[in-house]
XYZ file of C-alpha atoms in Angstrom:
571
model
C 0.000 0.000 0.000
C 1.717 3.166 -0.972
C 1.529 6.185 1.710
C -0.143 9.244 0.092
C 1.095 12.931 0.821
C -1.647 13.368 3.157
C -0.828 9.976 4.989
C 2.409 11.759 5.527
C 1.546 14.939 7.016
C -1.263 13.002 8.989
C 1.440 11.109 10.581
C 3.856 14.141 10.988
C 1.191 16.101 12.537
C -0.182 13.443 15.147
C 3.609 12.860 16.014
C 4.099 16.841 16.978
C 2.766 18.686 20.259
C -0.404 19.904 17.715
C -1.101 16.514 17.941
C -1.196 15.750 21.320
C -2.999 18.964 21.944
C -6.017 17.888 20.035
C -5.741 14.303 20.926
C -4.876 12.901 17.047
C -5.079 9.481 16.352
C -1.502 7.968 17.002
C -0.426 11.012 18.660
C 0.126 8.699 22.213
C -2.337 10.975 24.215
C -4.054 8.651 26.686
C -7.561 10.086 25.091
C -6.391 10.510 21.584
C -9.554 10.448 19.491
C -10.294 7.212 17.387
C -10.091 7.977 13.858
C -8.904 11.957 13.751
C -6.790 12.635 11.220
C -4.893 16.607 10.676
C -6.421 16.737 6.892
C -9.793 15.481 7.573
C -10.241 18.150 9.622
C -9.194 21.019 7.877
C -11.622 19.861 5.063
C -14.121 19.681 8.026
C -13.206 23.098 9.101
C -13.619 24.295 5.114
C -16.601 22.253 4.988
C -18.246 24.027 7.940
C -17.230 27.372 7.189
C -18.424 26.987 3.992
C -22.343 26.120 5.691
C -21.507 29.264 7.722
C -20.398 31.765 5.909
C -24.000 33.151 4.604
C -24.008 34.132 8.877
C -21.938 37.262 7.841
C -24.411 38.562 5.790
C -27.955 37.942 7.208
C -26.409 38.783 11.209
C -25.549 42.329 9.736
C -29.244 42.518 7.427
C -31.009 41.691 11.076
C -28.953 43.414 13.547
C -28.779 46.387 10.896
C -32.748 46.635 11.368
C -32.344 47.662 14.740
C -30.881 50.877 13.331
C -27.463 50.628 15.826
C -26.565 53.625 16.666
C -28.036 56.256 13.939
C -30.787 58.305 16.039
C -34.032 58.634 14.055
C -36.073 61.973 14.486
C -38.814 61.090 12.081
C -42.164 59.579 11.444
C -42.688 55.735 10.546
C -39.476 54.978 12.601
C -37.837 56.270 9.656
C -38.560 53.748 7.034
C -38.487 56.220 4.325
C -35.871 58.580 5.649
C -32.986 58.300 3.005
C -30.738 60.090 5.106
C -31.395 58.043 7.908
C -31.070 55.091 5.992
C -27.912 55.630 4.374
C -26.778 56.130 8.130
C -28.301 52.290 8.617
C -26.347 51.425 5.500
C -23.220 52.217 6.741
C -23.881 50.225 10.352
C -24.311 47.067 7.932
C -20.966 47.660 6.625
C -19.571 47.816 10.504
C -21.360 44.783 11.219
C -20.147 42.427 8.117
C -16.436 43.412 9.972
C -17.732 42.628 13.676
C -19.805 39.350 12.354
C -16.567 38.045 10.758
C -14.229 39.248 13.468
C -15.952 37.470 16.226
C -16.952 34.136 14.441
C -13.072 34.227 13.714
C -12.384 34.863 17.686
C -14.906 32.509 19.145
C -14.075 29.921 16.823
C -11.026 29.736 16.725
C -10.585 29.947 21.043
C -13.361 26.998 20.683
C -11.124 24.719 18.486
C -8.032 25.559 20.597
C -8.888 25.455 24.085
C -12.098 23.431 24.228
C -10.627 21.228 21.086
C -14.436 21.153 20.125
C -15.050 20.912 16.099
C -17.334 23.414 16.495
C -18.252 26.436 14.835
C -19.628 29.736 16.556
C -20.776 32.816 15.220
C -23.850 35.186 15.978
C -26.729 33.360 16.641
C -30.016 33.345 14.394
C -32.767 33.864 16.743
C -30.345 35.405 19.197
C -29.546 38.581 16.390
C -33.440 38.528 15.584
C -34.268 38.496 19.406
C -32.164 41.330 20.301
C -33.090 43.240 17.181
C -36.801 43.060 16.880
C -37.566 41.966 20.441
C -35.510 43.859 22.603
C -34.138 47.106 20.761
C -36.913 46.879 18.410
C -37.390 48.097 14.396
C -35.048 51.263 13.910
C -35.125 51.601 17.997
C -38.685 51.441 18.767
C -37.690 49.023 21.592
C -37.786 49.531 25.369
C -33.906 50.454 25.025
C -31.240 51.823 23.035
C -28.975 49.564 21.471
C -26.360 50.975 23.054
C -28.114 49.916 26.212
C -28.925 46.411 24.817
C -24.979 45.942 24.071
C -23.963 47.008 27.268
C -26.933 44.170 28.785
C -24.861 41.386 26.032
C -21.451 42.310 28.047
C -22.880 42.035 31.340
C -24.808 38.756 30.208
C -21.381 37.198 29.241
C -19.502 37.641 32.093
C -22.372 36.140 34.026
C -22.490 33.041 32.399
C -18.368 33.066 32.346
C -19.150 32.897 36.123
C -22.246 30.534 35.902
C -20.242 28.286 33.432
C -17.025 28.072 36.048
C -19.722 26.862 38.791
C -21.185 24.440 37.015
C -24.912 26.531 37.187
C -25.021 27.093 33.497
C -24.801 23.200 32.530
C -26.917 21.949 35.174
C -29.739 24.343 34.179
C -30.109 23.153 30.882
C -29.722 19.632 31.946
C -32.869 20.165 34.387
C -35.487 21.641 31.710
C -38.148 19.672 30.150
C -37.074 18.036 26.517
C -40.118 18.746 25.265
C -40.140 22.742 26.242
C -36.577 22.923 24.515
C -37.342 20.917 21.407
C -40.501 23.877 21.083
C -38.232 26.640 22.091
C -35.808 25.448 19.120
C -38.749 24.833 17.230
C -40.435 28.402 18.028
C -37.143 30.282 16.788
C -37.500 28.203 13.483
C -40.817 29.123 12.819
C -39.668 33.218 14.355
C -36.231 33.061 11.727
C -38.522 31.698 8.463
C -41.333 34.429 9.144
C -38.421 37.346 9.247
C -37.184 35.712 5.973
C -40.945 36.058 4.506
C -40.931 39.714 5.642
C -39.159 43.042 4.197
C -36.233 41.833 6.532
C -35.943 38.553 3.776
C -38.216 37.658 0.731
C -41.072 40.508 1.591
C -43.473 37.586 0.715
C -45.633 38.567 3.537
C -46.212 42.302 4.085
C -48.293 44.518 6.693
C -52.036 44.398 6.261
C -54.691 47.071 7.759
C -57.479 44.818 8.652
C -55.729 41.648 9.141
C -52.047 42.078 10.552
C -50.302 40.654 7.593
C -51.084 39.435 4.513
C -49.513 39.096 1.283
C -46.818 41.935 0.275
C -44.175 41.615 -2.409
C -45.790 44.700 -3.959
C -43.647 47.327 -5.652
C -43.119 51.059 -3.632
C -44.909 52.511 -5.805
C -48.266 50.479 -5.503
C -47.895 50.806 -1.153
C -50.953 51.956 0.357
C -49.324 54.796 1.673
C -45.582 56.154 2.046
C -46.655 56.363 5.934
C -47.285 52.579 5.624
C -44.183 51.233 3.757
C -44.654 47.425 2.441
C -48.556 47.432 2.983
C -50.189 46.108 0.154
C -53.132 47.595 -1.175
C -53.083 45.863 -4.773
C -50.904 44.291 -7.567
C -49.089 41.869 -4.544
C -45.977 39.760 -5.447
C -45.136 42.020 -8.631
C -42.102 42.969 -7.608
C -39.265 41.160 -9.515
C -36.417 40.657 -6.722
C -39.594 38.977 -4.847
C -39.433 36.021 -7.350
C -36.095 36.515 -8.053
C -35.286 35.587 -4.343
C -37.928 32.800 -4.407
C -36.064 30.561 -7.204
C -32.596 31.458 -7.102
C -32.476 31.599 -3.332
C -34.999 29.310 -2.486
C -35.378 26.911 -4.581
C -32.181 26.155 -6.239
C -30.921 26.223 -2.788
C -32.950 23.518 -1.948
C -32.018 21.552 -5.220
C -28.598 21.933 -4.211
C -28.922 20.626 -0.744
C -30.887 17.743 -1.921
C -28.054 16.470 -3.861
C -25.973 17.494 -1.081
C -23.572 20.200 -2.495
C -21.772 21.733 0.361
C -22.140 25.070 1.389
C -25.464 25.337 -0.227
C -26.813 28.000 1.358
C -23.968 30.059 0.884
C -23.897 29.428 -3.126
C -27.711 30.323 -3.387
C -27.124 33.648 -1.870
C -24.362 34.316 -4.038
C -26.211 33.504 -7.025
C -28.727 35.506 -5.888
C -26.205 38.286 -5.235
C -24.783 38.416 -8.642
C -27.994 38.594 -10.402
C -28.912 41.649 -8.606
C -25.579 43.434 -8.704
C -25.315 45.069 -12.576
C -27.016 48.380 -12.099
C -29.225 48.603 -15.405
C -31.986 45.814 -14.333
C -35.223 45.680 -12.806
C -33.564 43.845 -9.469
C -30.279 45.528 -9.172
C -29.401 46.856 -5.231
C -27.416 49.326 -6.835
C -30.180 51.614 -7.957
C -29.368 55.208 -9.868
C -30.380 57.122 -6.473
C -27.896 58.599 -3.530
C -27.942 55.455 -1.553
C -27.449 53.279 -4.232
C -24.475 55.505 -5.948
C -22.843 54.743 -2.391
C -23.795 51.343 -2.203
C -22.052 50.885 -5.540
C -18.877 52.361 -4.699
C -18.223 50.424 -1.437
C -18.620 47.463 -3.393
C -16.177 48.044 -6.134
C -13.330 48.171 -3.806
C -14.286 44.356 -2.869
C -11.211 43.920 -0.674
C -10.637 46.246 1.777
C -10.445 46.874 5.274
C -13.028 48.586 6.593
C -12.751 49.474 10.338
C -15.760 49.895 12.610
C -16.805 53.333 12.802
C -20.389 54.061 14.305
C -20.400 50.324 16.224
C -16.845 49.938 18.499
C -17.244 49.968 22.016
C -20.704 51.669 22.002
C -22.116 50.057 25.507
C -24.179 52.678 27.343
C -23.620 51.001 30.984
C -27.070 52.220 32.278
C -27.779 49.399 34.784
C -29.599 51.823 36.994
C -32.586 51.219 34.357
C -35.124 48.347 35.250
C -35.198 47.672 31.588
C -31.836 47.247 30.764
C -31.649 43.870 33.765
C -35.328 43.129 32.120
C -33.617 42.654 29.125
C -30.541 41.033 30.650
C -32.788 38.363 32.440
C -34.319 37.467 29.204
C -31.101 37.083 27.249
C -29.868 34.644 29.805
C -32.800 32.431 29.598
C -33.126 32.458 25.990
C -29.607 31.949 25.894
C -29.189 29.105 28.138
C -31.721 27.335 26.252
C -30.419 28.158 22.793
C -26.577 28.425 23.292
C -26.389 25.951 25.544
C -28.721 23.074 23.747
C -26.955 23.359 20.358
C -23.589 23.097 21.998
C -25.042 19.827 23.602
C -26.560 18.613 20.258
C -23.363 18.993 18.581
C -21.382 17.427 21.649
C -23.025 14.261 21.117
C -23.308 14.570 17.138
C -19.470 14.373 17.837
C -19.445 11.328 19.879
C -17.991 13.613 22.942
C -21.275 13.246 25.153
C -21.662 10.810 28.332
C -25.280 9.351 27.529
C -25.652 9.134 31.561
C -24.567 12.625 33.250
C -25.355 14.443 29.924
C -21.903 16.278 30.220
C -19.515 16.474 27.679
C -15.825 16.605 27.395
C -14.462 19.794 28.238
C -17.854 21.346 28.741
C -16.498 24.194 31.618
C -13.676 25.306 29.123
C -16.667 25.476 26.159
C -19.172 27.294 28.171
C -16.432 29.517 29.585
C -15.217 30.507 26.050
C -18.645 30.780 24.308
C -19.507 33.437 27.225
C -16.243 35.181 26.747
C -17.242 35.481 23.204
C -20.343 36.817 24.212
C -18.937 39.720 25.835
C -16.455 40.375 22.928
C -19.146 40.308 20.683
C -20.955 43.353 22.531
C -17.945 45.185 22.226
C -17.577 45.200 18.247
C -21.181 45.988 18.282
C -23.273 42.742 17.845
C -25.780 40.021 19.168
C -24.870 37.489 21.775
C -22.673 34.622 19.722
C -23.585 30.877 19.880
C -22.512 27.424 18.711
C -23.843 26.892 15.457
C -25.741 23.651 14.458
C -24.094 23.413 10.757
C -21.206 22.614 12.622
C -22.680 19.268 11.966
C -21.981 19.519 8.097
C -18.294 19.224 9.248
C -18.200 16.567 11.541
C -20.178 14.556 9.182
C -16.968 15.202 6.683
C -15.225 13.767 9.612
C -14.438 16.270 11.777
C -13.453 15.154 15.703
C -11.196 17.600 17.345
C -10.905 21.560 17.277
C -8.727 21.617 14.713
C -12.433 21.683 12.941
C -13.263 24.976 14.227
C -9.694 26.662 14.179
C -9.849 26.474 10.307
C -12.886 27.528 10.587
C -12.156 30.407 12.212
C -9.530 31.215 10.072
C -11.651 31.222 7.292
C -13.850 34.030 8.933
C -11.069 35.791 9.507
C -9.964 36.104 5.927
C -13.797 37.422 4.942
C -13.400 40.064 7.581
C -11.194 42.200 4.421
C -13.985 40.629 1.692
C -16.641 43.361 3.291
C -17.784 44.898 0.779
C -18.634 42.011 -1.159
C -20.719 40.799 2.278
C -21.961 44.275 2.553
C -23.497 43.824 -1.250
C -25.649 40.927 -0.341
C -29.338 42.147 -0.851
C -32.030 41.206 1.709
C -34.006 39.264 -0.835
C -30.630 36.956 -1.088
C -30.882 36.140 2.460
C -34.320 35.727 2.697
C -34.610 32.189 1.624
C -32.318 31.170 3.636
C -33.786 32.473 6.206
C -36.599 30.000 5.724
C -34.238 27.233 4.773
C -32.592 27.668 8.402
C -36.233 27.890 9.957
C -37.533 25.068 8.303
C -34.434 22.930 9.448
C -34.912 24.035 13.181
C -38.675 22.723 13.176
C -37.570 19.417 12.918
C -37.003 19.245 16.779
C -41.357 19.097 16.965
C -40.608 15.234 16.165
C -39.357 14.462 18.879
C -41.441 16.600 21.573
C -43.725 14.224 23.585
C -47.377 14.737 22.000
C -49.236 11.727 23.400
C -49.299 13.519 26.910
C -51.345 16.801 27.039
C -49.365 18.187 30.015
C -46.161 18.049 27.425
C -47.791 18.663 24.652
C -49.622 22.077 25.253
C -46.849 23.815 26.890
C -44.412 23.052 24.051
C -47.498 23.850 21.560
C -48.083 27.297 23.140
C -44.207 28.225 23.002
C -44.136 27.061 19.263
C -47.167 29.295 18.642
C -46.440 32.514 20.439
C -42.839 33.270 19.852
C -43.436 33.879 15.811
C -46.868 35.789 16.526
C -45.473 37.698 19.487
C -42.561 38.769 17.834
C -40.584 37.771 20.823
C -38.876 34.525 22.275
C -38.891 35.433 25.638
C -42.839 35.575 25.730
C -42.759 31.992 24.228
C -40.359 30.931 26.722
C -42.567 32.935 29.540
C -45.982 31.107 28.597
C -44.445 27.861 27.909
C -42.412 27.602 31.623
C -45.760 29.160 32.996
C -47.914 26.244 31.253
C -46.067 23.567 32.164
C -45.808 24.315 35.874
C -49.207 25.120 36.443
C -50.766 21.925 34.682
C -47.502 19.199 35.822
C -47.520 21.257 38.912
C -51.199 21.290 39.749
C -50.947 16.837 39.358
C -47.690 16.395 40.968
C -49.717 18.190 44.401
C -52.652 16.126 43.576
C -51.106 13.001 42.995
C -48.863 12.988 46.411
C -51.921 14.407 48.515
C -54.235 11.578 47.563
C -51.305 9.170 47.818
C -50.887 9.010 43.775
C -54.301 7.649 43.703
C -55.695 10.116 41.594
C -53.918 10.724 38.158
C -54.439 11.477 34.845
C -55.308 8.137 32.641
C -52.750 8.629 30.368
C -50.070 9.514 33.206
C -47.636 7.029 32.345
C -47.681 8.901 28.828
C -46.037 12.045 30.263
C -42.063 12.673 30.180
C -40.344 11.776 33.342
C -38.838 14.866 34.399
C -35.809 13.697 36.259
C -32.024 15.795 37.575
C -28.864 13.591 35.407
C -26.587 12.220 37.888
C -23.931 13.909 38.248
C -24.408 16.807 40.334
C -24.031 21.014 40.248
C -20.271 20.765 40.265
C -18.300 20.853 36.987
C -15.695 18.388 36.648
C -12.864 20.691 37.062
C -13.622 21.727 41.216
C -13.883 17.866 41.774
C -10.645 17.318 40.244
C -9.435 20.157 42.535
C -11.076 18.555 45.762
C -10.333 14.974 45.042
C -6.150 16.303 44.393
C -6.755 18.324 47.554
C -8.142 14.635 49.506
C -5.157 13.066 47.794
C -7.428 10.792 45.524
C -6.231 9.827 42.157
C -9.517 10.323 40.514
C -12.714 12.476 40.711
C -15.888 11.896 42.582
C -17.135 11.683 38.786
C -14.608 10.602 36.470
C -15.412 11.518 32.898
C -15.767 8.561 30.258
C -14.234 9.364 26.578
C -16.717 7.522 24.257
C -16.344 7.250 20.618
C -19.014 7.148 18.178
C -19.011 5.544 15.084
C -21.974 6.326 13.098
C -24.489 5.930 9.551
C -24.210 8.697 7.472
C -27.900 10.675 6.375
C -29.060 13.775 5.484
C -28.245 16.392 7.918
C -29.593 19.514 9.471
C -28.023 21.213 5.993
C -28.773 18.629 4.150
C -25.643 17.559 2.717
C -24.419 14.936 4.657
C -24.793 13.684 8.220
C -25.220 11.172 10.684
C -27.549 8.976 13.207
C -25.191 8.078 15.913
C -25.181 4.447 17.243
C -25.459 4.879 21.222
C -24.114 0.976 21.560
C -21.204 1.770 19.384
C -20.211 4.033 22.365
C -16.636 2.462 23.919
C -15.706 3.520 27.438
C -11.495 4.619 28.747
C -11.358 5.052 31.914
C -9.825 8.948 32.342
């Protein structure tokens, strides 16, 4: 058998201290990682960048809605206000540079220190939260964004602090399955209705007499200039409407049913390049004052464009009720979100014990996806997350943070590709808006229906986050649900001696507290060192997976991991 090059540098690379550091097979670590190998993950790393990368664009389009830091003196919120919106333009720009910049950062300290293969960027549903939700459409929130940043810093450091104590993992491991699968579910459904919207597609515009209805109208045919993307007549005429529909829809869909990786990413392009020449009916780069500048920031395609209106723009007014109000709620929503994916792509990767529900090296992972957090407010942007196309990666193969370091890498180079991120037209990202919705609504398989006291609180937190506008009120009505009806038969059941229950009792989902305990695995290493022990109260078990390749969350390629293929070393 003769050695390839990459057999080669496989072997060089496992034999070097990179290799021991992420644990490569026949690198001689005691927990080296069965079948890692240095190449197969850098094309993991490319691979998952690749599912990414469209992040850089739709995080600025939705965080860009929230106006940033341009102040708005005018009716309507300033929807019309050219001046104003050319001010809103330019925060886009900022935030293509801060998007990149911290994906780069987190996910690159990820793949390093928490030797994770896992990707993290700005979260979708986190960006829309904190845009629409919290600092609301051009600012008509309850705060500023400045104030909203400065609650994304303090919200970081927290859970750096609730992550070190162990708080942050066993919170998530002690909420109903059912009321996370519908929280996951709910920001799906939340992240394909902004995609319909004027934020995406404008499929779906405002309606008078019914809320919404069908938009896709052309500005000239609005109801009124006071009522931008109302409808009165002549709906779905306008041509970057269908435009976004097949090339950024559909083909994208095409493409991930035959699997073509990065996908999403292509079908924006595509979409992109229709709609850059300037003479067409679906061009971004109208003949107008916005589009003239538009146009030129895009012809310089690489460049390095600093942050000016978005660096460092916290407004630390704790003293307002609203500002911990909105804290409070990012933490929730955030434990739920943040935290759930980075356990769903734990065990994708074969690194999660099936009987605590920890994973390896969870404290370090928690500790650097908070400091990332806090770094993120700082260049101007929503809380950052692990992202669940990390899973197109490790699918390629993927099993140890080298993953994520090229990964990060790979954001780092786009940071100086701005204006060509900064060109992408809403109606590009729209459809993949959807895509990504559609693709988190698959968690409602696996929410327990065939017991009402499950079902309805996971129904109602499905149902109100889209029409609310707002995760936290999903979150709110679903916790509220649950322990009122579970709540109101757990006191029934132990007062009558669990002779009175509901018929179909045995239906519901045992809520039960993993083994395990509060305390991360790092203080009982301390304390059993400081006892003299050789080993924690808890030792960790390594397990690797082997696994059947499917479809996965993207579509192009993933896997159904075999729980009895799971082989124990003792630490």
């Amino acid at each position: 058998m003769t050695l390839t090059l990459a057999d080669r540098l496989n072997a060089q690379v496992a034999d070097s201290a990179i290799g021991r550091w992420f644990r490569l097979e026949g690198s001689g670590h005691p927990k080296e990682r069965e079948g890692s190998r240095f190449m197969t993950d850098v094309r993991a790393g490319l691979t998952t960048w690749a599912a990414m990368a469209y992040i850089i664009s739709v995080n600025a389009s939705i965080v860009s809605d929230s106006g940033g830091t341009c102040v708005c003196t005018g009716p309507n919120y300033c929807a019309t206000d050219e001046t104003y919106l050319a001010c809103v333009q330019e925060i886009k720009q900022d935030l293509i540079t801060s998007t990149a910049a911290i994906s780069a950062l987190a996910s690159v300290l990820m793949g390093a220190l928490a030797n994770l293969p896992v990707g993290m960027a700005p979260g979708m549903g986190l960006n829309a939260y904190f845009t629409y939700s919290v600092v609301g459409y051009h600012g008509s929130g309850f705060i500023s964004y400045r104030e909203a940043l400065a609650a994304v810093f303090l919200e970081g450091w927290v859970f750096f602090i609730l992550s070190l104590l162990g708080l942050r993992q066993w919170l998530a491991r002690i909420m109903p399955q059912s009321l996370v699968l519908a929280v996951g579910a709910g920001i799906g459904l939340y992240i394909a209705f902004i995609g319909l919207t004027s934020g995406g597609l404008n499929v779906i515009g405002g309606d008078t007499t019914n809320l919404v209805g069908l938009g896709g109208c052309n500005p000239s045919d609005w109801i009124s200039p006071d009522l931008p993307y109302f409808c009165g007549t002549k709906v779905l005429q306008s041509p970057t409407v269908w435009l976004g529909i097949f090339t950024g829809g559909i083909l994208t869909i095409l493409l991930m049913m035959y699997r073509i990786k990065g996908s999403i990413l292509i079908g924006i392009f595509i979409t992109s390049i229709i709609s850059w020449p300037r003479n067409t009916a679906v061009t971004y780069f109208p003949h107008t004052d916005s589009g003239d500048q538009l146009f030129e920031f895009f012809k310089q395609i690489v460049t390095w464009h600093p942050l000016q209106h978005i660096g460092n723009a916290l407004d630390y007014n704790y003293g307002k009720g609203k500002v911990w109000y909105a804290l409070i709620t990012f933490l929730y929503v955030d434990i739920l979100d943040t935290t759930g994916t980075l356990y769903s792509m734990a065990k994708f990767a074969g690194l999660r014990d099936p009987v605590t529900l920890d994973f390896e090296n969870s404290t370090i992972a928690y500790c650097v996806d908070a400091f990332s957090i806090s770094m993120g407010a700082l260049v101007g942007t929503s809380p950052v997350t692990a992202f669940i196309e990390s899973a197109t990666g490790i699918a390629e193969g993927g099993k140890t943070g080298i993953t994520a370091v090229v990964t990060g890498l790979l954001f780092f180079v786009s940071i100086f590709f701005a204006p060509v991120f900064a060109s992408i037209p809403p109606w590009a990202t729209g459809g993949a808006l959807v895509i990504v919705g559609s693709l988190m609504i698959r968690n409602v398989r696996d929410i327990n229906w065939d017991y009402i006291g499950d079902a309805l609180p996971a129904f109602l937190t499905i149902l109100v986050i889209p029409l609310s506008y707002n995760i936290a009120y999903g979150v709110i009505v679903g916790v509220v649900s649950y322990v009122l009806l579970n709540g109101f038969v757990w006191i029934v059941r132990k007062v009558t001696g669990e002779r009175i229950s509901p018929p179909n009792y045995d239906a519901s989902e045992a809520w039960v507290v993993p083994p395990g305990g509060i305390v991360p695995t790092w203080i009982k290493i301390v304390l059993g060192r400081s006892r003299g022990d050789h080993e924690a109260e808890y030792p960790f078990q390594v397990r690797h997976r082997q696994s059947e390749i499917s479809i996965d969350s993207q579509g192009q390629g993933g896997f159904t991991p075999k729980e009895s293929s799971f082989t124990n070393s003792e630490k």
